[in-house]
XYZ file of C-alpha atoms in Angstrom:
607
model
C -53.044 -127.280 1.131
C -50.028 -125.107 -0.261
C -46.681 -127.137 -0.723
C -44.806 -125.506 2.118
C -47.597 -126.244 4.522
C -47.798 -129.978 3.425
C -44.247 -130.097 4.152
C -44.887 -128.920 7.860
C -45.948 -126.115 9.924
C -43.360 -123.244 9.318
C -44.509 -120.986 12.192
C -42.166 -121.031 15.111
C -42.975 -122.327 18.636
C -43.011 -118.899 20.255
C -46.205 -117.664 18.010
C -48.325 -115.600 20.135
C -51.047 -115.066 17.555
C -51.785 -116.321 14.132
C -54.788 -115.742 11.440
C -54.641 -117.728 8.261
C -56.987 -118.153 5.309
C -56.058 -121.574 3.953
C -57.236 -120.900 0.428
C -57.128 -117.228 -0.807
C -58.707 -118.177 -4.172
C -61.667 -120.038 -2.275
C -62.024 -117.082 0.050
C -62.329 -114.682 -3.009
C -64.907 -117.112 -4.459
C -66.917 -117.237 -1.201
C -66.817 -113.348 -0.673
C -68.122 -112.822 -4.265
C -71.214 -115.010 -3.311
C -71.630 -113.700 0.052
C -74.778 -111.384 0.670
C -72.608 -108.532 1.631
C -70.651 -108.702 -1.711
C -73.829 -109.062 -3.756
C -75.427 -106.043 -1.851
C -72.274 -103.918 -2.609
C -72.551 -104.975 -6.445
C -76.090 -104.340 -6.827
C -77.028 -101.894 -9.339
C -79.471 -100.034 -6.757
C -76.169 -99.465 -4.777
C -74.264 -97.919 -7.797
C -74.709 -94.230 -6.941
C -73.241 -94.627 -3.137
C -70.737 -97.438 -4.696
C -69.351 -95.318 -7.424
C -68.768 -92.357 -5.228
C -67.164 -94.191 -2.430
C -64.746 -95.893 -4.912
C -63.944 -92.693 -6.569
C -63.093 -91.045 -3.195
C -60.935 -94.334 -2.268
C -59.066 -94.238 -5.333
C -58.523 -90.367 -5.220
C -57.575 -90.299 -1.464
C -55.839 -93.698 -0.931
C -54.976 -95.795 -3.753
C -53.805 -93.216 -6.328
C -51.424 -91.380 -3.912
C -50.272 -94.644 -2.532
C -49.250 -96.007 -5.913
C -47.512 -92.766 -6.711
C -45.521 -93.046 -3.291
C -44.443 -96.634 -3.838
C -44.117 -96.429 -7.597
C -46.020 -99.414 -8.230
C -49.715 -100.394 -9.407
C -51.485 -102.339 -6.553
C -53.525 -104.219 -9.170
C -50.129 -105.908 -10.219
C -50.154 -107.601 -6.728
C -53.942 -108.444 -6.681
C -53.585 -111.725 -8.495
C -50.749 -112.870 -6.005
C -52.932 -114.471 -3.203
C -53.551 -117.772 -4.623
C -52.931 -120.209 -1.769
C -52.626 -119.781 1.905
C -52.286 -116.354 3.392
C -50.828 -116.136 7.183
C -50.195 -113.134 9.543
C -48.476 -113.991 12.798
C -46.903 -112.120 15.875
C -44.089 -114.221 17.383
C -42.631 -113.482 21.109
C -39.332 -113.166 19.162
C -37.474 -112.394 22.544
C -40.232 -110.127 23.930
C -40.470 -110.318 27.653
C -42.219 -107.035 28.377
C -39.330 -105.276 29.968
C -36.553 -104.773 27.512
C -36.171 -103.247 23.834
C -37.073 -106.322 22.046
C -40.422 -106.246 20.349
C -42.564 -109.016 19.147
C -41.953 -110.194 15.540
C -44.348 -109.634 12.748
C -44.556 -112.029 10.071
C -46.535 -112.121 6.827
C -46.578 -115.435 4.578
C -48.323 -115.793 1.150
C -48.326 -118.496 -1.181
C -48.639 -117.267 -4.889
C -48.553 -120.859 -6.059
C -48.685 -120.592 -9.918
C -48.180 -116.946 -9.760
C -44.702 -117.580 -8.511
C -42.943 -115.956 -11.398
C -45.023 -112.744 -11.154
C -44.077 -112.545 -7.429
C -40.350 -112.806 -8.271
C -41.005 -110.059 -11.091
C -42.795 -107.631 -8.799
C -40.285 -107.805 -5.848
C -37.614 -107.036 -8.177
C -39.415 -104.118 -9.556
C -40.171 -102.892 -6.027
C -36.520 -103.451 -4.951
C -35.492 -101.456 -7.995
C -37.650 -98.530 -7.051
C -36.492 -98.393 -3.643
C -32.879 -98.542 -4.860
C -33.334 -95.841 -7.214
C -34.955 -93.819 -4.471
C -31.638 -94.013 -2.467
C -32.741 -96.497 0.329
C -29.787 -98.341 1.956
C -30.982 -101.946 1.131
C -28.638 -104.745 2.237
C -29.137 -108.636 1.251
C -28.975 -111.274 3.993
C -29.035 -115.083 3.249
C -30.587 -117.324 5.870
C -30.216 -120.999 4.917
C -29.731 -120.388 1.352
C -32.969 -117.933 1.322
C -31.972 -114.523 0.109
C -33.695 -111.614 2.014
C -33.711 -107.888 1.257
C -33.581 -105.751 4.380
C -34.709 -102.458 4.014
C -34.358 -100.016 6.922
C -37.474 -97.662 7.664
C -37.652 -94.338 9.152
C -40.578 -91.975 9.609
C -39.684 -90.351 6.386
C -39.898 -93.657 4.648
C -43.573 -94.308 5.316
C -45.723 -93.124 2.359
C -47.748 -89.915 3.113
C -50.629 -91.873 2.479
C -50.026 -94.212 5.191
C -48.524 -91.784 7.757
C -51.904 -91.163 9.587
C -52.523 -94.836 9.923
C -49.109 -95.998 11.440
C -47.932 -93.988 14.329
C -44.507 -92.987 14.757
C -42.350 -94.396 17.385
C -41.723 -92.102 19.923
C -39.166 -92.644 22.913
C -40.849 -92.389 26.344
C -39.323 -90.814 29.247
C -40.715 -90.878 32.921
C -40.874 -87.623 34.960
C -37.878 -87.572 37.315
C -36.053 -90.293 35.510
C -33.318 -90.014 32.941
C -34.260 -89.766 29.190
C -35.565 -92.827 27.705
C -33.264 -94.478 24.855
C -34.196 -93.647 21.363
C -36.720 -96.197 19.872
C -34.726 -98.983 17.973
C -34.667 -98.601 14.191
C -37.438 -100.292 12.322
C -36.866 -102.263 9.186
C -38.751 -104.598 6.876
C -37.322 -107.808 5.551
C -38.684 -109.619 2.242
C -37.793 -112.757 0.931
C -39.072 -115.600 -1.513
C -38.908 -119.214 -0.976
C -40.440 -121.040 -4.139
C -43.781 -119.699 -4.413
C -43.773 -118.367 -1.080
C -43.451 -114.584 -0.257
C -41.913 -114.026 3.447
C -42.147 -110.552 5.147
C -41.137 -109.693 8.646
C -40.054 -106.738 10.755
C -36.741 -108.225 11.560
C -33.993 -110.639 10.316
C -34.827 -112.471 13.713
C -38.376 -112.819 13.098
C -37.871 -114.698 9.784
C -34.945 -116.787 10.681
C -37.205 -119.593 12.288
C -39.486 -119.414 9.298
C -36.394 -119.823 6.959
C -35.331 -122.822 9.146
C -38.832 -124.629 8.898
C -38.891 -124.468 5.132
C -35.435 -125.667 4.667
C -35.958 -128.811 7.015
C -34.751 -127.788 10.393
C -36.303 -129.843 13.282
C -36.401 -126.705 15.637
C -39.626 -126.558 17.654
C -42.581 -125.357 15.653
C -45.962 -124.030 16.527
C -47.268 -127.573 15.247
C -45.477 -128.930 18.311
C -47.694 -127.034 20.710
C -50.199 -129.409 22.014
C -52.863 -126.604 22.760
C -52.670 -125.306 19.229
C -52.963 -128.750 17.764
C -56.162 -129.523 19.720
C -57.607 -126.049 18.866
C -56.640 -126.566 14.992
C -58.060 -129.930 14.973
C -61.462 -128.811 16.245
C -61.728 -125.525 14.245
C -60.583 -126.897 10.969
C -63.469 -129.084 10.643
C -65.590 -127.902 7.789
C -62.641 -126.280 5.700
C -62.897 -122.681 7.389
C -62.553 -119.809 5.160
C -60.183 -118.356 7.769
C -59.025 -119.345 11.215
C -57.183 -117.359 14.172
C -55.308 -118.579 17.439
C -54.241 -116.713 20.485
C -51.477 -118.109 22.546
C -53.001 -116.886 25.729
C -50.922 -119.047 28.211
C -47.671 -117.582 26.942
C -48.871 -113.818 26.471
C -50.441 -113.698 30.014
C -47.384 -115.517 31.277
C -45.164 -112.841 30.115
C -47.307 -110.115 31.424
C -47.610 -111.767 34.838
C -43.696 -111.858 35.036
C -43.236 -108.009 34.435
C -42.217 -106.530 37.720
C -44.458 -103.760 39.484
C -42.623 -100.513 38.975
C -41.433 -98.810 42.038
C -43.241 -95.459 43.103
C -41.708 -92.566 41.440
C -41.630 -89.863 44.165
C -40.970 -87.109 41.496
C -44.110 -88.360 39.687
C -46.721 -89.175 42.296
C -50.280 -90.705 41.444
C -53.360 -91.289 43.320
C -53.932 -94.464 41.687
C -51.439 -97.219 43.014
C -49.854 -99.622 40.534
C -51.400 -102.842 40.545
C -49.246 -106.132 40.229
C -49.903 -107.623 36.933
C -49.779 -111.044 38.541
C -52.383 -110.398 40.936
C -54.703 -108.673 38.268
C -54.271 -111.559 35.845
C -54.740 -114.510 38.326
C -57.914 -113.040 39.925
C -59.306 -112.031 36.766
C -58.825 -115.703 35.270
C -56.686 -114.845 32.616
C -53.899 -117.178 33.919
C -56.052 -119.961 33.610
C -57.038 -119.295 29.857
C -54.706 -121.407 27.299
C -55.894 -120.250 24.196
C -58.595 -118.301 22.205
C -59.326 -119.266 18.773
C -62.002 -118.343 15.992
C -63.182 -119.855 12.599
C -65.511 -118.940 9.868
C -66.861 -121.241 7.383
C -69.372 -121.007 4.632
C -71.973 -123.447 3.229
C -74.985 -123.320 1.046
C -77.125 -123.021 4.222
C -75.394 -119.762 5.458
C -72.276 -118.442 7.529
C -70.965 -119.807 10.730
C -68.562 -118.230 13.066
C -66.817 -120.208 16.095
C -64.961 -118.812 18.969
C -63.414 -121.016 21.542
C -61.891 -120.239 24.773
C -59.678 -123.003 26.043
C -60.110 -122.724 29.756
C -60.341 -125.776 31.644
C -62.883 -126.235 34.564
C -60.109 -126.978 37.018
C -58.449 -123.477 36.155
C -61.633 -121.426 35.831
C -61.555 -118.379 37.672
C -62.686 -114.777 37.859
C -64.536 -113.501 34.670
C -64.445 -117.013 32.987
C -66.174 -118.646 36.249
C -68.612 -115.922 35.739
C -69.565 -116.497 32.085
C -69.625 -120.159 32.207
C -73.147 -121.579 31.716
C -74.906 -124.506 32.879
C -76.562 -126.833 30.493
C -79.997 -125.242 30.943
C -82.754 -124.246 28.528
C -82.014 -120.840 26.974
C -84.908 -120.978 24.380
C -87.125 -118.167 23.663
C -89.984 -117.801 26.286
C -93.373 -117.548 24.886
C -93.745 -113.823 26.068
C -91.065 -112.497 23.972
C -93.175 -111.210 20.719
C -92.545 -112.159 17.277
C -91.590 -108.632 16.258
C -88.611 -108.510 18.486
C -85.532 -107.648 16.525
C -83.082 -108.576 19.092
C -83.193 -111.252 21.818
C -80.709 -113.142 24.214
C -81.006 -115.257 27.090
C -78.084 -116.339 29.625
C -78.520 -118.671 32.378
C -76.000 -117.128 34.899
C -76.209 -117.617 38.479
C -76.612 -114.311 39.758
C -75.661 -115.273 43.547
C -72.417 -117.426 42.453
C -71.487 -114.530 40.000
C -71.643 -111.742 42.632
C -69.497 -113.905 44.946
C -67.135 -114.587 42.313
C -66.923 -110.835 41.453
C -66.340 -109.898 45.212
C -63.609 -112.524 45.563
C -62.074 -111.409 42.390
C -61.986 -107.725 43.468
C -60.710 -108.707 46.832
C -57.606 -110.689 45.377
C -56.872 -107.767 43.149
C -57.122 -105.180 45.894
C -58.384 -105.809 49.560
C -59.495 -102.442 49.699
C -62.003 -102.816 46.920
C -63.686 -105.407 49.079
C -63.837 -102.767 51.916
C -65.223 -100.086 49.606
C -67.968 -102.693 48.378
C -68.802 -103.551 52.033
C -68.998 -99.917 53.354
C -71.133 -98.861 50.387
C -73.754 -101.783 51.316
C -73.514 -100.890 55.075
C -74.336 -97.241 54.285
C -77.211 -98.256 52.101
C -78.639 -100.379 54.855
C -78.020 -97.778 57.472
C -80.074 -95.101 55.270
C -82.855 -97.637 54.276
C -83.246 -98.933 57.977
C -84.472 -95.628 58.948
C -87.677 -96.267 57.259
C -87.553 -100.096 57.476
C -85.602 -101.773 60.106
C -85.691 -105.114 58.470
C -83.961 -103.710 55.255
C -80.913 -105.883 54.461
C -79.479 -105.258 50.762
C -77.464 -108.457 50.528
C -80.544 -110.573 51.607
C -83.334 -108.540 49.651
C -81.465 -108.078 46.501
C -78.311 -110.117 46.297
C -79.833 -113.083 48.113
C -82.699 -113.157 45.748
C -80.784 -113.155 42.312
C -81.663 -116.230 40.222
C -80.010 -117.964 37.292
C -81.797 -116.357 34.230
C -81.218 -113.069 32.389
C -83.363 -112.093 29.294
C -83.023 -109.237 27.046
C -85.109 -108.329 24.204
C -85.822 -105.315 21.719
C -88.427 -104.054 19.693
C -88.391 -102.082 16.450
C -87.195 -98.536 16.713
C -89.670 -95.856 15.500
C -86.579 -93.465 14.765
C -82.755 -94.266 15.442
C -81.085 -97.390 16.622
C -80.231 -95.562 19.903
C -83.958 -95.333 20.925
C -85.150 -98.831 20.236
C -87.351 -100.105 23.213
C -85.405 -102.482 25.241
C -86.272 -104.623 28.280
C -84.168 -106.563 30.785
C -85.525 -109.503 32.762
C -83.759 -111.232 35.498
C -85.188 -114.149 37.567
C -85.573 -113.635 41.276
C -86.423 -116.060 44.306
C -88.821 -113.298 45.539
C -89.316 -110.757 42.898
C -91.565 -108.422 44.756
C -88.917 -107.967 47.612
C -86.106 -107.806 45.134
C -88.136 -104.867 43.231
C -88.466 -103.066 46.530
C -84.818 -103.372 47.252
C -83.984 -101.809 43.635
C -86.353 -99.092 44.403
C -84.815 -98.416 47.870
C -81.388 -98.158 46.333
C -82.334 -95.812 43.528
C -84.139 -93.548 46.094
C -80.678 -93.305 47.755
C -78.956 -92.627 44.457
C -81.343 -90.246 42.997
C -83.032 -88.685 45.908
C -86.440 -89.148 47.604
C -88.104 -88.160 44.378
C -87.508 -91.766 43.303
C -89.786 -92.940 45.928
C -92.959 -92.290 43.759
C -95.967 -94.382 44.341
C -96.400 -97.204 41.717
C -99.364 -97.284 39.271
C -101.433 -100.362 38.781
C -101.550 -102.187 35.332
C -103.255 -105.304 34.740
C -103.092 -106.172 38.373
C -99.300 -105.472 38.397
C -97.450 -102.464 39.945
C -95.173 -100.639 37.655
C -92.536 -98.137 39.549
C -91.061 -95.275 37.891
C -87.758 -94.436 38.893
C -86.137 -90.994 37.911
C -82.738 -91.348 36.365
C -80.051 -88.807 35.577
C -81.193 -86.763 32.298
C -79.823 -87.668 28.956
C -77.782 -84.993 27.406
C -77.044 -85.212 23.469
C -74.464 -82.683 22.038
C -76.339 -79.484 21.122
C -79.740 -80.514 22.581
C -81.636 -79.790 25.822
C -81.309 -82.386 28.633
C -84.097 -85.114 28.256
C -85.656 -86.519 31.425
C -85.619 -90.268 31.775
C -86.869 -92.804 34.227
C -86.470 -96.540 34.771
C -89.605 -98.388 34.750
C -89.774 -101.632 36.776
C -92.379 -104.368 37.427
C -92.565 -108.091 38.128
C -94.180 -111.079 36.435
C -93.747 -114.696 35.736
C -90.839 -115.103 38.247
C -88.920 -112.067 36.719
C -88.131 -108.467 37.394
C -88.426 -106.391 34.228
C -86.656 -103.157 33.846
C -86.716 -100.651 30.844
C -86.631 -96.948 30.203
C -89.476 -97.477 27.852
C -92.704 -97.630 29.444
C -94.747 -99.134 26.502
C -92.344 -102.071 26.286
C -92.924 -102.824 30.094
C -96.701 -102.771 29.482
C -96.430 -104.918 26.695
C -94.570 -107.619 28.625
C -97.234 -107.599 31.401
C -99.981 -107.836 28.563
C -98.086 -110.573 26.866
C -97.522 -112.564 29.947
C -101.259 -113.128 30.413
C -102.210 -113.712 26.766
C -99.033 -114.256 24.613
C -99.410 -113.004 20.952
C -97.722 -114.787 18.160
C -94.223 -115.584 19.861
C -90.777 -115.154 18.438
C -90.090 -118.663 18.987
C -92.545 -119.585 16.154
C -90.550 -117.443 13.605
C -89.824 -119.275 10.213
C -86.443 -120.981 10.212
C -85.398 -120.143 14.093
C -85.636 -123.673 14.980
C -83.601 -125.001 12.050
C -81.041 -122.271 12.450
C -80.420 -122.907 16.244
C -79.606 -126.552 15.122
C -76.652 -125.290 13.310
C -75.067 -124.212 16.450
C -75.978 -126.884 18.944
C -79.695 -125.831 19.960
C -80.920 -123.789 22.751
C -80.364 -125.912 25.693
C -76.741 -124.890 26.536
C -77.425 -121.933 28.787
C -77.133 -119.092 26.429
C -78.963 -118.301 22.984
C -79.306 -115.133 21.146
C -81.157 -113.873 18.149
C -81.088 -110.851 15.660
C -83.434 -110.004 12.863
C -80.917 -108.391 10.659
C -83.463 -107.313 8.088
C -85.367 -105.216 10.572
C -82.390 -103.738 12.209
C -80.891 -102.579 8.945
C -84.181 -101.048 7.849
C -83.819 -98.760 10.781
C -80.193 -98.078 9.926
C -80.788 -97.271 6.324
C -83.605 -94.968 7.223
C -81.221 -93.120 9.895
C -78.291 -93.100 7.607
C -80.063 -91.621 4.456
C -81.695 -88.771 6.763
C -78.434 -87.810 8.255
C -75.930 -85.092 6.800
C -72.359 -86.018 6.263
C -71.774 -82.866 8.283
C -73.602 -84.482 11.514
C -70.911 -85.853 13.572
C -73.410 -87.540 15.943
C -75.244 -90.824 15.697
C -74.056 -93.242 12.980
C -71.470 -90.739 11.817
C -69.828 -90.419 15.188
C -68.220 -93.844 14.368
C -66.598 -92.781 11.021
C -63.284 -90.642 11.011
C -63.886 -87.207 9.841
C -61.928 -87.569 6.657
C -64.264 -90.616 5.605
C -67.685 -88.749 5.999
C -67.139 -87.337 2.649
C -66.556 -90.948 1.072
C -69.905 -92.161 2.938
C -72.690 -90.339 1.119
C -75.757 -91.943 2.693
C -78.194 -89.792 1.002
C -77.178 -92.018 -2.193
C -78.464 -95.255 -0.659
C -81.239 -96.698 -2.250
C -84.885 -97.122 -0.762
C -84.363 -100.042 1.755
C -87.053 -102.240 0.183
C -84.615 -102.248 -3.139
C -81.993 -104.091 -1.248
C -83.732 -105.910 1.970
C -83.453 -109.239 0.231
C -79.558 -109.265 1.127
C -80.394 -109.439 4.854
C -82.095 -112.088 6.928
C -81.325 -113.123 10.590
C -78.951 -114.676 12.717
C -78.461 -116.643 16.134
C -75.698 -117.209 18.396
C -75.356 -119.578 21.550
C -72.754 -120.457 24.075
C -71.632 -123.799 25.404
C -69.600 -124.590 28.508
C -67.817 -128.045 28.857
C -65.002 -129.219 31.093
C -62.456 -128.199 28.601
C -63.719 -124.569 27.717
C -66.211 -122.110 26.713
C -67.488 -121.914 23.269
C -69.654 -119.359 21.406
C -71.091 -120.039 17.776
C -73.006 -117.793 15.519
C -74.850 -118.697 12.409
C -76.603 -116.572 9.666
C -78.863 -118.464 7.283
C -78.408 -117.421 3.715
C -81.331 -114.934 2.850
C -84.055 -116.921 1.055
C -84.055 -114.687 -2.083
C -80.434 -115.311 -2.915
C -80.452 -119.324 -2.845
């Protein structure tokens, strides 16, 4: 590890969030051999690649270098050792003017002299531009402090970093101006230190020079998470101090109502919201990514002990039950997940959570159920929504998706959930739908292979510039499940497969081996995605979509970037399909926390 990290952990004890790459050189090597980078560098991608890079250099790199007076390439070789970005509490309590500290640390290792040269050139550029740079010395480490205003932000970045605006409330006196911003830059041996204030970098300097003030390494929660996540030399690692962060939010007083600015939505007290949701029981969250010759694995851990588990975390906790792929899931499914959640317990937890946050919420739920019962009992006096629907919920939810014939948005998808009495539960769903959508929802079912398929009309789907498209929810029962989909074909296939299963997904080549990388399928949650087929649909959709089209996949891109992404230049998918394969994920719940793991085997053609 880098020299300053071997000496001791330099981050302060009040660190709220940290993400680090232990070895930047190793990270670059891994990225260069990753399927994603190999795809980007493939000759078939050259037309798309070259146009994107030309736009990137023209619109971003060139103007930024002109604004800063530097060449970004001069800094490209500096990341050699560990890179760390951290957010520290820095006196922030959620009520005053003090903001969290931002700290960036970069070990240039043998490029230490280059780092020193580049910092000197950057400081000269700022001085020549008339910036009032001052020097502060902290424990014999010199820092340059550069005040920043909105005029100091390069035009290239002005759209990325929003201006800090004072906020005032109607009926209250004007808010104080936002505190002046600054950037603090220093170098200790081969380590670059950047922060947003002197106060933010002070503990870093203290730790580097031998101080024994408390450090993040002294936090038992962080140490336990780091020990677990650093197994196998991760490419990068992140940690969130949930206990401190949510503790600060819970201590923020609820604002007094302002008669000059009334609101119909009452202010909810942070402490009640966080306690009821389970956030106060969450100690930390961490993630790590690692690469091996077999593939890429990402782990995400929630440190939420069973004794402190409540609200959302109590709902998503799974039992050690079989979550493997059922035989009826066909081999051509492109996505699948199975989650062994206890429906009745989760409903009770949800009601308790809402009641703790706002007693009125529980009253609203009960009133809605009573209204549904009263209406339905006019035709069926024995109808009881809690008994017929909620009381029948099981502990198994399954979802799978088949290949799309057009866009990613219209892929046939089916959801199944276990029920103690599926037929009774389905009739309850049908009854509720009739109340929601009118009596037209009470159409007679049709027979298919000895089963009834109900068609429940839904609100029409409205796409911008297109006429409304009528939709229906198709429901049936089979094998102890209730199956629901907006595609009638996949419902029929489910019933057909339940009787005579075709080649199932569970027999897909490599699936069992991939599942073993993340602990198998017996922990209550397991999922799969056929990335090769999903990307086939994505390529087809993107190649046929104009850059002027703001719908579909283009809707996710900022308007200014649509010209950069000329998807018409993408190659035929079969030329690059070798870079995609499949991935699996699972969830494991223990007495200490909830853990999610994902693994993507390396595509066979790239080994």
